[in-house]
XYZ file of C-alpha atoms in Angstrom:
295
model
C 164.026 81.546 148.278
C 163.146 85.520 146.254
C 165.038 87.401 144.349
C 166.035 89.391 147.532
C 166.640 86.841 150.391
C 169.524 85.326 147.568
C 171.243 88.448 147.165
C 171.177 88.709 150.853
C 172.326 85.822 151.830
C 175.283 86.443 148.824
C 176.644 90.367 150.880
C 176.488 88.901 153.810
C 178.548 85.322 153.063
C 180.939 89.036 150.311
C 181.360 90.535 153.173
C 182.128 87.330 155.752
C 184.509 86.641 152.781
C 188.882 87.785 151.881
C 187.585 87.270 148.524
C 187.292 90.813 146.989
C 185.432 90.455 143.978
C 181.657 91.199 144.204
C 179.342 93.399 141.374
C 175.716 93.959 141.184
C 173.326 91.967 140.616
C 170.065 91.701 137.576
C 166.031 90.324 138.111
C 166.340 88.235 134.376
C 163.230 86.142 134.699
C 162.642 86.552 137.913
C 166.038 85.648 138.824
C 169.091 87.117 140.562
C 172.303 87.016 138.249
C 175.101 88.132 139.467
C 177.421 89.776 137.230
C 180.046 92.476 136.956
C 180.569 96.207 135.598
C 183.977 97.676 133.903
C 184.939 100.606 131.771
C 182.802 102.208 129.858
C 182.307 101.747 125.655
C 180.799 98.984 123.630
C 179.819 96.904 125.295
C 181.882 92.991 125.334
C 180.547 90.291 127.587
C 183.025 87.836 129.768
C 181.222 84.172 130.050
C 183.025 81.435 132.533
C 183.704 78.408 132.129
C 182.297 74.906 134.070
C 183.230 74.844 137.989
C 184.090 79.153 137.395
C 182.626 81.690 137.162
C 182.891 85.799 136.944
C 186.155 85.688 139.274
C 188.348 83.598 136.187
C 188.364 87.254 134.782
C 189.934 89.357 137.740
C 193.251 89.946 135.788
C 191.542 90.854 132.036
C 188.079 92.347 133.099
C 190.010 95.606 134.536
C 192.717 96.122 131.465
C 190.611 94.981 129.019
C 187.664 97.649 130.906
C 190.088 100.129 130.485
C 188.809 100.527 126.154
C 185.321 98.400 126.661
C 182.347 98.116 128.686
C 182.959 94.591 130.579
C 180.579 92.629 131.841
C 181.270 89.529 133.270
C 178.329 87.357 134.652
C 178.379 84.230 136.436
C 175.655 82.258 134.902
C 172.944 80.386 135.476
C 173.669 78.696 138.513
C 176.868 78.707 139.165
C 178.882 81.549 140.288
C 177.080 84.059 142.660
C 173.370 83.816 140.746
C 170.954 82.196 142.134
C 170.518 78.430 143.408
C 167.914 76.534 142.188
C 166.986 79.219 139.697
C 163.786 78.161 138.064
C 165.514 77.784 133.941
C 166.907 75.247 132.430
C 170.424 74.837 132.677
C 171.274 73.650 129.364
C 174.334 75.494 127.500
C 171.154 77.056 124.977
C 168.971 78.298 128.084
C 172.534 79.753 129.428
C 172.779 81.661 125.854
C 169.219 83.513 126.336
C 169.926 84.004 129.276
C 173.271 86.439 128.313
C 170.429 87.995 125.692
C 168.020 88.276 128.734
C 170.935 90.255 130.699
C 171.642 92.503 127.266
C 167.835 93.444 127.528
C 167.704 94.896 130.945
C 170.872 96.684 130.410
C 169.464 97.933 126.963
C 172.103 96.504 124.945
C 171.128 96.203 121.299
C 174.994 93.685 120.333
C 177.769 92.944 122.009
C 181.295 91.524 121.102
C 180.701 87.646 124.211
C 184.282 86.154 125.278
C 183.557 82.300 126.055
C 185.901 80.127 127.965
C 185.723 76.292 127.772
C 181.364 75.312 128.427
C 181.115 79.487 128.224
C 182.931 78.700 124.843
C 180.445 76.776 124.320
C 177.312 79.240 125.490
C 178.892 82.265 123.395
C 178.836 80.125 120.089
C 175.264 78.237 121.191
C 174.412 82.006 120.790
C 175.830 83.288 117.962
C 172.602 79.939 116.656
C 169.924 81.954 119.021
C 170.912 85.080 118.482
C 172.866 86.251 115.456
C 171.304 89.363 114.771
C 173.201 90.570 118.750
C 176.332 89.897 118.323
C 178.896 91.653 116.931
C 181.927 89.271 117.097
C 183.404 86.452 118.856
C 186.800 84.537 121.340
C 186.502 81.578 122.113
C 189.198 80.710 124.419
C 188.617 76.712 124.956
C 186.093 76.041 124.059
C 183.731 73.246 124.712
C 181.764 72.785 121.480
C 183.339 69.610 119.667
C 183.584 67.578 123.431
C 180.956 65.061 123.473
C 180.186 64.274 127.104
C 178.823 60.630 127.734
C 177.587 60.077 132.011
C 179.641 57.956 133.043
C 177.630 54.706 135.487
C 179.008 56.256 137.931
C 176.945 59.600 137.325
C 174.084 58.045 135.899
C 174.060 56.214 139.103
C 173.751 59.310 141.971
C 171.602 61.975 139.509
C 169.050 58.635 141.068
C 169.935 59.101 144.857
C 167.858 62.437 144.947
C 168.751 62.350 148.968
C 172.116 61.268 149.156
C 173.701 62.515 146.212
C 173.466 66.259 147.354
C 174.888 65.464 150.128
C 177.979 63.282 148.000
C 178.635 66.507 146.503
C 178.563 68.398 149.227
C 181.538 66.320 150.616
C 183.026 65.314 147.908
C 183.539 67.947 144.971
C 182.539 71.279 146.947
C 185.451 71.991 149.121
C 188.716 73.336 148.886
C 191.168 70.060 147.924
C 189.009 70.190 145.252
C 188.882 73.976 144.513
C 192.599 72.753 144.516
C 193.236 69.436 141.956
C 191.217 71.235 138.865
C 192.952 74.246 139.041
C 195.391 72.953 138.837
C 195.420 70.226 137.051
C 194.003 73.093 133.920
C 196.967 75.350 134.813
C 200.747 73.640 132.757
C 202.082 76.612 135.165
C 200.953 74.759 138.640
C 203.497 76.724 140.632
C 201.793 80.020 139.737
C 198.044 79.139 140.827
C 198.089 81.329 144.230
C 196.673 80.656 147.426
C 193.831 83.624 146.638
C 192.899 81.610 143.367
C 192.112 78.954 144.678
C 189.654 80.748 147.424
C 188.409 82.680 145.365
C 187.111 79.265 142.694
C 186.588 78.080 146.312
C 183.728 80.861 147.426
C 180.732 79.576 145.189
C 180.614 75.978 147.337
C 179.222 78.012 150.108
C 175.200 79.200 149.155
C 173.117 77.199 150.517
C 172.007 75.313 147.254
C 175.137 74.995 145.284
C 174.849 70.839 145.465
C 171.472 70.266 143.416
C 172.246 73.143 140.897
C 175.529 71.132 140.432
C 172.955 68.282 139.825
C 171.137 69.532 137.259
C 174.032 70.751 135.610
C 175.092 67.296 134.835
C 171.800 66.723 133.944
C 171.078 69.655 132.143
C 173.980 70.528 130.156
C 173.567 69.285 126.870
C 177.276 69.300 125.745
C 178.464 69.203 121.934
C 174.847 69.314 121.058
C 174.898 71.331 118.913
C 177.497 70.691 117.049
C 177.102 69.547 114.061
C 175.629 73.609 113.761
C 179.136 75.577 114.438
C 180.051 76.543 110.503
C 176.074 78.646 109.764
C 178.672 81.103 112.626
C 179.900 83.420 109.683
C 181.057 86.399 112.763
C 184.162 87.205 112.216
C 185.940 84.671 115.734
C 189.361 85.197 117.798
C 190.314 81.119 119.111
C 192.442 80.943 122.252
C 194.140 77.860 123.449
C 197.179 76.278 125.482
C 199.248 74.369 123.727
C 199.431 71.720 126.669
C 195.122 71.942 127.688
C 194.754 68.344 129.699
C 190.726 68.510 129.238
C 190.073 70.007 125.742
C 192.826 69.457 123.599
C 194.732 71.695 121.368
C 192.950 69.446 118.472
C 189.747 70.153 119.069
C 191.001 74.078 118.091
C 192.256 73.297 115.082
C 189.577 71.197 113.852
C 187.471 74.208 115.626
C 188.660 76.673 113.368
C 188.973 74.886 110.138
C 184.527 74.937 110.501
C 184.177 78.500 111.375
C 184.946 79.585 107.876
C 185.791 83.710 109.426
C 187.931 82.601 112.170
C 191.183 82.276 113.380
C 193.117 80.622 116.121
C 195.743 81.376 118.604
C 198.346 78.625 120.276
C 200.408 79.952 123.014
C 202.671 77.499 124.089
C 203.971 76.090 127.386
C 199.690 76.994 128.889
C 197.286 74.359 129.766
C 192.917 74.801 130.256
C 193.911 78.272 130.818
C 194.843 80.780 128.698
C 193.936 84.452 130.369
C 195.095 83.331 133.750
C 198.061 81.670 132.781
C 199.601 84.210 130.178
C 197.245 87.816 130.634
C 199.466 89.790 129.093
C 199.588 87.882 126.058
C 195.606 86.613 126.124
C 195.671 91.138 126.557
C 197.242 91.604 122.801
C 196.009 89.709 121.289
C 192.020 90.462 122.634
C 192.821 93.891 122.381
C 193.376 94.564 118.444
C 190.444 92.069 117.546
C 188.026 94.211 119.718
C 188.991 97.711 118.611
C 189.109 96.017 115.321
C 185.302 94.919 114.746
C 184.168 98.143 116.573
C 185.594 99.410 113.431
C 183.245 102.154 111.395
């Protein structure tokens, strides 16, 4: 699907939805990359995690954008960005996509704020493009997670016709969005219907099942773990004490390996600190961002 046809299909979808979260498209290497752009000043890129999209920063962008130019892109194949992308969906390729977006917007340097998979993408960016990074905020990043494919997953990836049908029926539905979001929160009662609708919305785009399978095939979680110590940029690490998916022990180890890092732990918090405790998140992140841009 061409850039123009895809962008039109997204605009038509969003026009029929109650979810008010839509930005604009950049053409990066011929593909449509969706991003939200708020505020002005020093640039901050906020990178979403696995099975999420820029919507995950809905509580954070309006606050951070009071002082900074905040950009929340949807990674290749995720959110409202183009399906069946031409490029690879490895995490290193996603980091290079961010550099392409910065080129498109004329940004020489930026701070990267990355959650979960997005935190690992931010670390890959630090390794691939160190001169373009001002600093890092990592929110429960998956950088030390060595993901091994289960036998059922390996079998699924060998079924080019049946696999997309299975994914559409078992994964890309509202029930799965409910289970995933509630599983990531410590206080499950704080998950709202609006949040569930927002998380589920991108699954309605044509091609989402095949793109999800491409992510399972190409996403190389943990592949750069041995090089993390090379990242010299100042880094704030935020973790939920009760994270069920990426345990706090990973945060402690990551802090020990990153030479200029500091760990902040949110008690009674799951895998999404920026969503469960947005005010606390802002109290930690805003002073850190200011310090990174001080002259």
